[in-house]
PDB file of C-alpha atoms in Angstrom:
ATOM      1  CA  MET A   8     -87.602  60.132 -14.928  1.00 46.00           C
ATOM      2  CA  PHE A   9     -84.814  60.239 -12.062  1.00 48.00           C
ATOM      3  CA  TYR A  10     -84.959  59.333  -8.380  1.00 49.00           C
ATOM      4  CA  SER A  11     -82.737  60.783  -6.363  1.00 49.00           C
ATOM      5  CA  GLY A  12     -80.533  58.187  -3.183  1.00 52.00           C
ATOM      6  CA  ILE A  13     -82.935  55.343  -4.813  1.00 55.00           C
ATOM      7  CA  LEU A  14     -81.289  52.636  -6.503  1.00 55.00           C
ATOM      8  CA  THR A  15     -82.817  49.986  -8.817  1.00 65.00           C
ATOM      9  CA  GLU A  16     -82.531  46.013  -7.939  1.00 65.00           C
ATOM     10  CA  PRO A  17     -80.295  45.550 -10.909  1.00 66.00           C
ATOM     11  CA  GLY A  18     -78.194  48.649  -9.682  1.00 75.00           C
ATOM     12  CA  ARG A  19     -77.936  47.445  -6.533  1.00 78.00           C
ATOM     13  CA  LYS A  20     -76.588  43.611  -7.066  1.00 81.00           C
ATOM     14  CA  GLU A  21     -74.049  45.881  -9.342  1.00 83.00           C
ATOM     15  CA  VAL A  22     -72.598  47.670  -6.692  1.00 83.00           C
ATOM     16  CA  GLU A  23     -72.433  44.940  -4.332  1.00 84.00           C
ATOM     17  CA  ILE A  24     -70.927  43.108  -7.192  1.00 87.00           C
ATOM     18  CA  ARG A  25     -67.978  45.208  -7.531  1.00 85.00           C
ATOM     19  CA  GLU A  26     -67.177  46.163  -3.617  1.00 86.00           C
ATOM     20  CA  ALA A  27     -66.811  42.777  -3.324  1.00 85.00           C
ATOM     21  CA  ALA A  28     -64.657  42.292  -6.170  1.00 84.00           C
ATOM     22  CA  SER A  29     -62.500  44.961  -4.759  1.00 84.00           C
ATOM     23  CA  LEU A  30     -62.527  43.542  -1.467  1.00 85.00           C
ATOM     24  CA  ARG A  31     -60.625  40.469  -2.939  1.00 83.00           C
ATOM     25  CA  GLN A  32     -58.311  42.945  -4.360  1.00 81.00           C
ATOM     26  CA  GLN A  33     -57.435  44.357  -1.297  1.00 80.00           C
ATOM     27  CA  ARG A  34     -56.962  41.238   0.319  1.00 80.00           C
ATOM     28  CA  ARG A  35     -54.762  39.308  -2.344  1.00 77.00           C
ATOM     29  CA  MET A  36     -52.797  43.043  -1.955  1.00 76.00           C
ATOM     30  CA  LYS A  37     -52.127  42.998   1.357  1.00 70.00           C
ATOM     31  CA  GLN A  38     -51.294  39.081   1.865  1.00 68.00           C
ATOM     32  CA  ALA A  39     -48.716  39.872  -0.939  1.00 65.00           C
ATOM     33  CA  VAL A  40     -47.395  42.499   0.875  1.00 57.00           C
ATOM     34  CA  GLN A  41     -46.815  39.807   3.849  1.00 57.00           C
ATOM     35  CA  PHE A  42     -45.558  37.421   2.376  1.00 52.00           C
ATOM     36  CA  ILE A  43     -42.782  40.165   0.750  1.00 54.00           C
ATOM     37  CA  HIS A  44     -42.212  41.131   4.235  1.00 49.00           C
ATOM     38  CA  LYS A  45     -42.187  37.937   6.002  1.00 49.00           C
ATOM     39  CA  ASP A  46     -38.985  35.421   6.547  1.00 49.00           C
ATOM     40  CA  SER A  47     -40.122  32.635   4.034  1.00 49.00           C
ATOM     41  CA  ALA A  48     -37.340  30.177   5.323  1.00 48.00           C
ATOM     42  CA  ASP A  49     -40.144  28.491   7.216  1.00 48.00           C
ATOM     43  CA  LEU A  50     -42.211  27.813   4.372  1.00 50.00           C
ATOM     44  CA  LEU A  51     -39.463  25.588   2.687  1.00 51.00           C
ATOM     45  CA  PRO A  52     -39.059  21.664   3.298  1.00 52.00           C
ATOM     46  CA  LEU A  53     -35.709  22.275   4.581  1.00 50.00           C
ATOM     47  CA  ASP A  54     -34.745  20.335   7.457  1.00 51.00           C
ATOM     48  CA  GLY A  55     -32.775  22.477  10.460  1.00 49.00           C
ATOM     49  CA  LEU A  56     -34.005  26.439   9.119  1.00 49.00           C
ATOM     50  CA  LYS A  57     -35.311  28.650  11.081  1.00 50.00           C
ATOM     51  CA  LYS A  58     -36.401  32.225  10.727  1.00 50.00           C
ATOM     52  CA  LEU A  59     -33.315  34.211  10.618  1.00 52.00           C
ATOM     53  CA  GLY A  60     -35.086  38.088  10.179  1.00 52.00           C
ATOM     54  CA  THR A  61     -34.714  39.783   6.940  1.00 51.00           C
ATOM     55  CA  SER A  62     -30.809  39.870   5.936  1.00 52.00           C
ATOM     56  CA  LYS A  63     -29.587  38.996   2.326  1.00 52.00           C
ATOM     57  CA  ASP A  64     -27.549  35.852   3.715  1.00 54.00           C
ATOM     58  CA  THR A  65     -30.389  35.129   5.350  1.00 54.00           C
ATOM     59  CA  GLN A  66     -32.730  34.253   2.986  1.00 57.00           C
ATOM     60  CA  PRO A  67     -33.648  30.921   1.240  1.00 60.00           C
ATOM     61  CA  HIS A  68     -32.231  30.964  -1.766  1.00 61.00           C
ATOM     62  CA  ASN A  69     -29.079  32.646  -0.121  1.00 68.00           C
ATOM     63  CA  ILE A  70     -29.131  29.820   2.263  1.00 70.00           C
ATOM     64  CA  LEU A  71     -29.902  26.647  -0.737  1.00 68.00           C
ATOM     65  CA  GLN A  72     -26.788  28.285  -2.685  1.00 70.00           C
ATOM     66  CA  LYS A  73     -24.620  27.337   0.366  1.00 73.00           C
ATOM     67  CA  ARG A  74     -26.072  24.712   1.080  1.00 73.00           C
ATOM     68  CA  LEU A  75     -25.149  23.111  -2.777  1.00 72.00           C
ATOM     69  CA  MET A  76     -21.812  24.835  -2.860  1.00 75.00           C
ATOM     70  CA  GLU A  77     -20.677  22.468   0.888  1.00 77.00           C
ATOM     71  CA  THR A  78     -22.681  19.550  -1.194  1.00 75.00           C
ATOM     72  CA  ASN A  79     -20.104  19.794  -4.045  1.00 69.00           C
ATOM     73  CA  LEU A  80     -17.118  20.505  -1.955  1.00 71.00           C
ATOM     74  CA  SER A  81     -17.818  17.472   0.280  1.00 72.00           C
ATOM     75  CA  LYS A  82     -18.171  15.347  -3.302  1.00 67.00           C
ATOM     76  CA  PHE A  83     -14.815  16.374  -4.116  1.00 64.00           C
ATOM     77  CA  ARG A  84     -13.311  15.924  -1.586  1.00 65.00           C
ATOM     78  CA  GLY A  85     -14.556  12.711  -1.479  1.00 63.00           C
ATOM     79  CA  SER A  86     -13.601  11.582  -4.864  1.00 60.00           C
ATOM     80  CA  ARG A  87     -10.409  12.578  -4.234  1.00 54.00           C
ATOM     81  CA  ALA A  88      -9.919  11.170  -0.769  1.00 51.00           C
ATOM     82  CA  PRO A  89      -9.803   7.427  -1.961  1.00 52.00           C
ATOM     83  CA  LYS A  90      -6.926   8.340  -4.726  1.00 52.00           C
ATOM     84  CA  ASP A  91      -4.897  10.960  -2.316  1.00 54.00           C
ATOM     85  CA  LEU A  92      -5.297   7.470   0.952  1.00 49.00           C
ATOM     86  CA  SER A  93      -4.002   4.992  -1.769  1.00 55.00           C
ATOM     87  CA  SER A  94      -1.022   7.350  -3.009  1.00 58.00           C
ATOM     88  CA  GLN A  95      -0.578   7.605   0.655  1.00 57.00           C
ATOM     89  CA  THR A  96      -0.458   3.684   1.528  1.00 52.00           C
ATOM     90  CA  ASN A  97       1.534   2.784  -1.936  1.00 58.00           C
ATOM     91  CA  LYS A  98       4.354   5.290  -0.226  1.00 57.00           C
ATOM     92  CA  LEU A  99       3.436   3.340   3.233  1.00 52.00           C
ATOM     93  CA  ASN A 100       3.925   0.366   1.830  1.00 55.00           C
ATOM     94  CA  GLN A 101       6.918   1.199   0.064  1.00 55.00           C
ATOM     95  CA  THR A 102       8.877   2.537   3.409  1.00 50.00           C
ATOM     96  CA  LYS A 103       7.540  -0.910   4.583  1.00 47.00           C
ATOM     97  CA  LEU A 104       9.123  -2.722   1.532  1.00 48.00           C
ATOM     98  CA  GLY A 105      12.737  -0.437   1.864  1.00 48.00           C
ATOM     99  CA  SER A 106      12.338  -0.962   6.147  1.00 47.00           C
ATOM    100  CA  SER A 107      11.638  -4.949   5.682  1.00 45.00           C
ATOM    101  CA  GLY A 108      14.272  -5.522   3.156  1.00 47.00           C
ATOM    102  CA  LYS A 109      16.674  -3.929   5.191  1.00 44.00           C
ATOM    103  CA  THR A 110      16.307  -5.464   7.783  1.00 45.00           C
ATOM    104  CA  GLU A 111      15.934  -8.767   6.469  1.00 50.00           C
ATOM    105  CA  ASP A 112      19.739  -8.103   5.189  1.00 52.00           C
ATOM    106  CA  GLU A 113      21.169  -7.093   8.671  1.00 54.00           C
ATOM    107  CA  GLU A 114      19.548 -10.780   9.536  1.00 76.00           C
ATOM    108  CA  LEU A 115      21.453 -12.598   7.098  1.00 87.00           C
ATOM    109  CA  ILE A 116      23.478 -15.578   8.935  1.00 93.00           C
ATOM    110  CA  VAL A 117      26.988 -15.543   6.988  1.00 95.00           C
ATOM    111  CA  VAL A 118      30.078 -17.605   7.606  1.00 96.00           C
ATOM    112  CA  SER A 119      33.401 -17.355   6.685  1.00 95.00           C
ATOM    113  CA  CYS A 120      35.151 -20.961   4.961  1.00 95.00           C
ATOM    114  CA  GLN A 121      37.716 -21.003   2.419  1.00 95.00           C
ATOM    115  CA  CYS A 122      36.913 -22.275  -1.225  1.00 95.00           C
ATOM    116  CA  ALA A 123      40.013 -23.178  -4.453  1.00 92.00           C
ATOM    117  CA  GLY A 124      42.323 -21.624  -2.616  1.00 92.00           C
ATOM    118  CA  LYS A 125      40.063 -18.157  -1.584  1.00 94.00           C
ATOM    119  CA  GLU A 126      38.355 -16.777   1.212  1.00 94.00           C
ATOM    120  CA  LEU A 127      34.342 -17.133   0.734  1.00 94.00           C
ATOM    121  CA  LYS A 128      31.573 -15.639   2.574  1.00 94.00           C
ATOM    122  CA  ALA A 129      28.869 -18.367   2.761  1.00 95.00           C
ATOM    123  CA  VAL A 130      25.279 -17.334   3.539  1.00 94.00           C
ATOM    124  CA  VAL A 131      23.222 -20.029   6.176  1.00 95.00           C
ATOM    125  CA  ASP A 132      20.288 -20.208   3.471  1.00 92.00           C
ATOM    126  CA  THR A 133      17.847 -22.250   5.556  1.00 91.00           C
ATOM    127  CA  GLY A 134      14.655 -21.275   2.779  1.00 88.00           C
ATOM    128  CA  SER A 135      16.695 -22.634   0.154  1.00 89.00           C
ATOM    129  CA  GLN A 136      16.963 -26.727  -0.612  1.00 91.00           C
ATOM    130  CA  HIS A 137      20.365 -26.509  -2.556  1.00 91.00           C
ATOM    131  CA  ASN A 138      23.056 -24.642  -2.071  1.00 93.00           C
ATOM    132  CA  LEU A 139      23.512 -21.975  -4.704  1.00 93.00           C
ATOM    133  CA  MET A 140      26.813 -19.932  -6.301  1.00 94.00           C
ATOM    134  CA  SER A 141      26.367 -16.842  -8.643  1.00 93.00           C
ATOM    135  CA  SER A 142      27.639 -16.513 -11.526  1.00 92.00           C
ATOM    136  CA  ALA A 143      30.534 -13.713 -10.457  1.00 93.00           C
ATOM    137  CA  CYS A 144      31.484 -15.913  -8.203  1.00 94.00           C
ATOM    138  CA  LEU A 145      31.858 -18.645 -10.096  1.00 94.00           C
ATOM    139  CA  ASP A 146      34.214 -16.460 -12.379  1.00 93.00           C
ATOM    140  CA  ARG A 147      36.619 -15.076  -9.646  1.00 93.00           C
ATOM    141  CA  LEU A 148      36.765 -18.137  -8.428  1.00 94.00           C
ATOM    142  CA  GLY A 149      38.388 -19.664 -11.420  1.00 94.00           C
ATOM    143  CA  LEU A 150      35.995 -21.985 -11.804  1.00 94.00           C
ATOM    144  CA  LYS A 151      33.985 -21.705 -14.276  1.00 92.00           C
ATOM    145  CA  GLU A 152      35.327 -24.698 -16.536  1.00 93.00           C
ATOM    146  CA  HIS A 153      33.352 -26.562 -14.003  1.00 92.00           C
ATOM    147  CA  LEU A 154      30.492 -25.582 -14.753  1.00 93.00           C
ATOM    148  CA  LYS A 155      27.969 -27.999 -16.228  1.00 93.00           C
ATOM    149  CA  ALA A 156      24.053 -27.982 -17.564  1.00 90.00           C
ATOM    150  CA  LEU A 157      21.437 -29.062 -15.497  1.00 85.00           C
ATOM    151  CA  PRO A 158      19.603 -32.575 -15.643  1.00 79.00           C
ATOM    152  CA  VAL A 159      16.697 -32.385 -16.871  1.00 73.00           C
ATOM    153  CA  GLU A 160      14.629 -33.218 -13.474  1.00 67.00           C
ATOM    154  CA  GLU A 161      16.660 -30.265 -11.976  1.00 65.00           C
ATOM    155  CA  GLU A 162      15.637 -27.669 -15.074  1.00 62.00           C
ATOM    156  CA  MET A 163      12.192 -26.651 -13.630  1.00 65.00           C
ATOM    157  CA  VAL A 164      13.724 -26.655  -9.123  1.00 72.00           C
ATOM    158  CA  SER A 165      11.906 -23.760  -7.733  1.00 71.00           C
ATOM    159  CA  LEU A 166      14.509 -21.171  -6.675  1.00 78.00           C
ATOM    160  CA  PRO A 167      13.920 -18.473  -3.459  1.00 75.00           C
ATOM    161  CA  ASN A 168      13.635 -14.801  -4.831  1.00 73.00           C
ATOM    162  CA  LYS A 169      12.617 -16.392  -8.498  1.00 76.00           C
ATOM    163  CA  VAL A 170      16.492 -16.617  -9.453  1.00 80.00           C
ATOM    164  CA  LYS A 171      16.690 -18.720 -11.950  1.00 83.00           C
ATOM    165  CA  ALA A 172      19.430 -21.228 -12.683  1.00 86.00           C
ATOM    166  CA  ILE A 173      21.890 -22.317 -15.304  1.00 88.00           C
ATOM    167  CA  GLY A 174      23.747 -25.072 -14.300  1.00 91.00           C
ATOM    168  CA  GLN A 175      25.872 -26.830 -11.260  1.00 93.00           C
ATOM    169  CA  ILE A 176      29.032 -27.565 -10.168  1.00 94.00           C
ATOM    170  CA  GLU A 177      29.804 -30.589  -8.280  1.00 93.00           C
ATOM    171  CA  GLY A 178      31.947 -31.637  -6.280  1.00 92.00           C
ATOM    172  CA  LEU A 179      33.042 -28.383  -4.934  1.00 94.00           C
ATOM    173  CA  SER A 180      35.587 -28.401  -1.886  1.00 95.00           C
ATOM    174  CA  LEU A 181      34.874 -25.802   0.539  1.00 95.00           C
ATOM    175  CA  THR A 182      36.041 -25.581   4.102  1.00 95.00           C
ATOM    176  CA  VAL A 183      34.608 -24.030   6.547  1.00 94.00           C
ATOM    177  CA  GLY A 184      36.955 -23.479  10.018  1.00 91.00           C
ATOM    178  CA  ALA A 185      38.676 -26.508  10.000  1.00 90.00           C
ATOM    179  CA  VAL A 186      35.297 -28.780   9.124  1.00 92.00           C
ATOM    180  CA  PRO A 187      35.972 -29.392   4.986  1.00 93.00           C
ATOM    181  CA  VAL A 188      32.716 -30.244   2.906  1.00 94.00           C
ATOM    182  CA  GLU A 189      32.280 -31.294  -0.330  1.00 94.00           C
ATOM    183  CA  CYS A 190      29.041 -30.616  -2.213  1.00 95.00           C
ATOM    184  CA  ALA A 191      27.156 -29.665  -5.119  1.00 94.00           C
ATOM    185  CA  ALA A 192      25.561 -25.984  -6.094  1.00 94.00           C
ATOM    186  CA  LEU A 193      23.419 -24.626  -8.403  1.00 93.00           C
ATOM    187  CA  VAL A 194      24.897 -21.523 -10.187  1.00 92.00           C
ATOM    188  CA  VAL A 195      22.145 -18.916 -10.803  1.00 90.00           C
ATOM    189  CA  GLU A 196      22.318 -15.364 -12.557  1.00 84.00           C
ATOM    190  CA  ASP A 197      22.182 -12.099 -11.098  1.00 69.00           C
ATOM    191  CA  ASN A 198      22.286 -12.834  -7.308  1.00 66.00           C
ATOM    192  CA  ASP A 199      23.270 -10.677  -4.810  1.00 75.00           C
ATOM    193  CA  GLN A 200      24.865 -13.276  -2.791  1.00 82.00           C
ATOM    194  CA  PRO A 201      27.673 -14.864  -4.132  1.00 91.00           C
ATOM    195  CA  PHE A 202      27.226 -17.986  -1.791  1.00 95.00           C
ATOM    196  CA  SER A 203      24.333 -20.005  -0.113  1.00 94.00           C
ATOM    197  CA  PHE A 204      24.476 -23.347   1.847  1.00 95.00           C
ATOM    198  CA  GLY A 205      21.331 -24.164   1.678  1.00 94.00           C
ATOM    199  CA  LEU A 206      19.294 -27.646   3.976  1.00 94.00           C
ATOM    200  CA  GLN A 207      20.464 -30.501   2.275  1.00 93.00           C
ATOM    201  CA  THR A 208      24.258 -29.268   3.210  1.00 95.00           C
ATOM    202  CA  LEU A 209      23.424 -27.763   6.127  1.00 95.00           C
ATOM    203  CA  LYS A 210      21.476 -31.321   7.466  1.00 94.00           C
ATOM    204  CA  SER A 211      24.163 -33.601   6.667  1.00 93.00           C
ATOM    205  CA  LEU A 212      26.579 -31.629   8.524  1.00 93.00           C
ATOM    206  CA  LYS A 213      23.847 -31.696  11.345  1.00 93.00           C
ATOM    207  CA  CYS A 214      24.612 -27.924  11.576  1.00 94.00           C
ATOM    208  CA  VAL A 215      23.086 -26.315  14.853  1.00 94.00           C
ATOM    209  CA  ILE A 216      21.954 -22.507  14.736  1.00 94.00           C
ATOM    210  CA  ASN A 217      23.241 -20.847  18.183  1.00 94.00           C
ATOM    211  CA  MET A 218      21.277 -17.211  17.410  1.00 92.00           C
ATOM    212  CA  GLU A 219      22.086 -16.382  21.174  1.00 93.00           C
ATOM    213  CA  LYS A 220      25.882 -17.064  20.837  1.00 92.00           C
ATOM    214  CA  HIS A 221      26.114 -15.933  16.766  1.00 93.00           C
ATOM    215  CA  HIS A 222      27.688 -19.139  16.085  1.00 94.00           C
ATOM    216  CA  LEU A 223      27.337 -22.267  14.011  1.00 94.00           C
ATOM    217  CA  VAL A 224      28.014 -25.868  15.724  1.00 94.00           C
ATOM    218  CA  LEU A 225      28.780 -28.667  12.824  1.00 92.00           C
ATOM    219  CA  GLY A 226      30.603 -31.476  11.625  1.00 85.00           C
ATOM    220  CA  GLN A 227      29.865 -34.735  11.686  1.00 80.00           C
ATOM    221  CA  MET A 228      32.517 -36.086  13.744  1.00 82.00           C
ATOM    222  CA  ASP A 229      34.554 -33.706  15.651  1.00 84.00           C
ATOM    223  CA  ARG A 230      31.789 -30.531  15.687  1.00 89.00           C
ATOM    224  CA  GLU A 231      33.566 -27.207  15.814  1.00 93.00           C
ATOM    225  CA  GLU A 232      31.628 -23.454  16.333  1.00 94.00           C
ATOM    226  CA  ILE A 233      31.909 -21.252  13.621  1.00 94.00           C
ATOM    227  CA  PRO A 234      30.922 -17.101  14.237  1.00 95.00           C
ATOM    228  CA  PHE A 235      29.414 -15.328  12.020  1.00 95.00           C
ATOM    229  CA  VAL A 236      30.237 -12.945  10.538  1.00 92.00           C
ATOM    230  CA  GLY A 237      29.080  -9.333   9.016  1.00 77.00           C
ATOM    231  CA  VAL A 238      26.957  -8.512   6.093  1.00 56.00           C
ATOM    232  CA  ASP A 239      29.396  -6.104   5.379  1.00 52.00           C
ATOM    233  CA  SER A 240      31.899  -8.346   4.957  1.00 48.00           C
ATOM    234  CA  ALA A 241      29.930 -10.895   3.002  1.00 46.00           C
ATOM    235  CA  GLU A 242      29.359  -8.127   0.374  1.00 49.00           C
ATOM    236  CA  ALA A 243      33.540  -7.421   0.121  1.00 45.00           C
ATOM    237  CA  GLY A 244      33.817 -11.653  -0.161  1.00 48.00           C
ATOM    238  CA  GLU A 245      32.350 -10.856  -3.356  1.00 51.00           C
TER     239      GLU A 245
END
């Protein structure tokens, strides 16, 4: 038997369940549509991001990709920076060393003297205790036959510029200006300076270095002024 327009209790509950399910589905669809059209950059935990519209360049995934590329680029530059800095530092140090070496050469104190009948340019070296003569200078002066072996106590002597003594020459006679000088010298290999006076001889001559007037004052009894000569002249005197 059918009753028009009248729903039984079970039928009414079924309709309500269907309507509730349909309503929930509509709400979910509405929320999904809203999320798609809404700029979601402000929903992500990203500092400094703002709503930037719907352009592709301003979407969260594009922003993240851009930031990732910037971070990687910064790391790459950071990894190269120490090497570049080290390279620049090395170049700067080499430039400084080259310029300082040139300055040291320009500041050498050189005087002219006579030895074995030949002119000799001698460097005044207050950084060494000993007089030093290069083996090339020894040959040029014809004094090679006077070369003697070093005493045991002199074999371990410390010399400037890491030069190595190969022997010594005693009773060396020089004339500086009009002042006669009797001294000994250590003979060294590969020395850029042909001959140099050390502190022992300079003290014995009561040497005074006058940088203002560019001369030496020396002599135990009769004092004499010995003018400096140029470095180029000293090199030519080898």
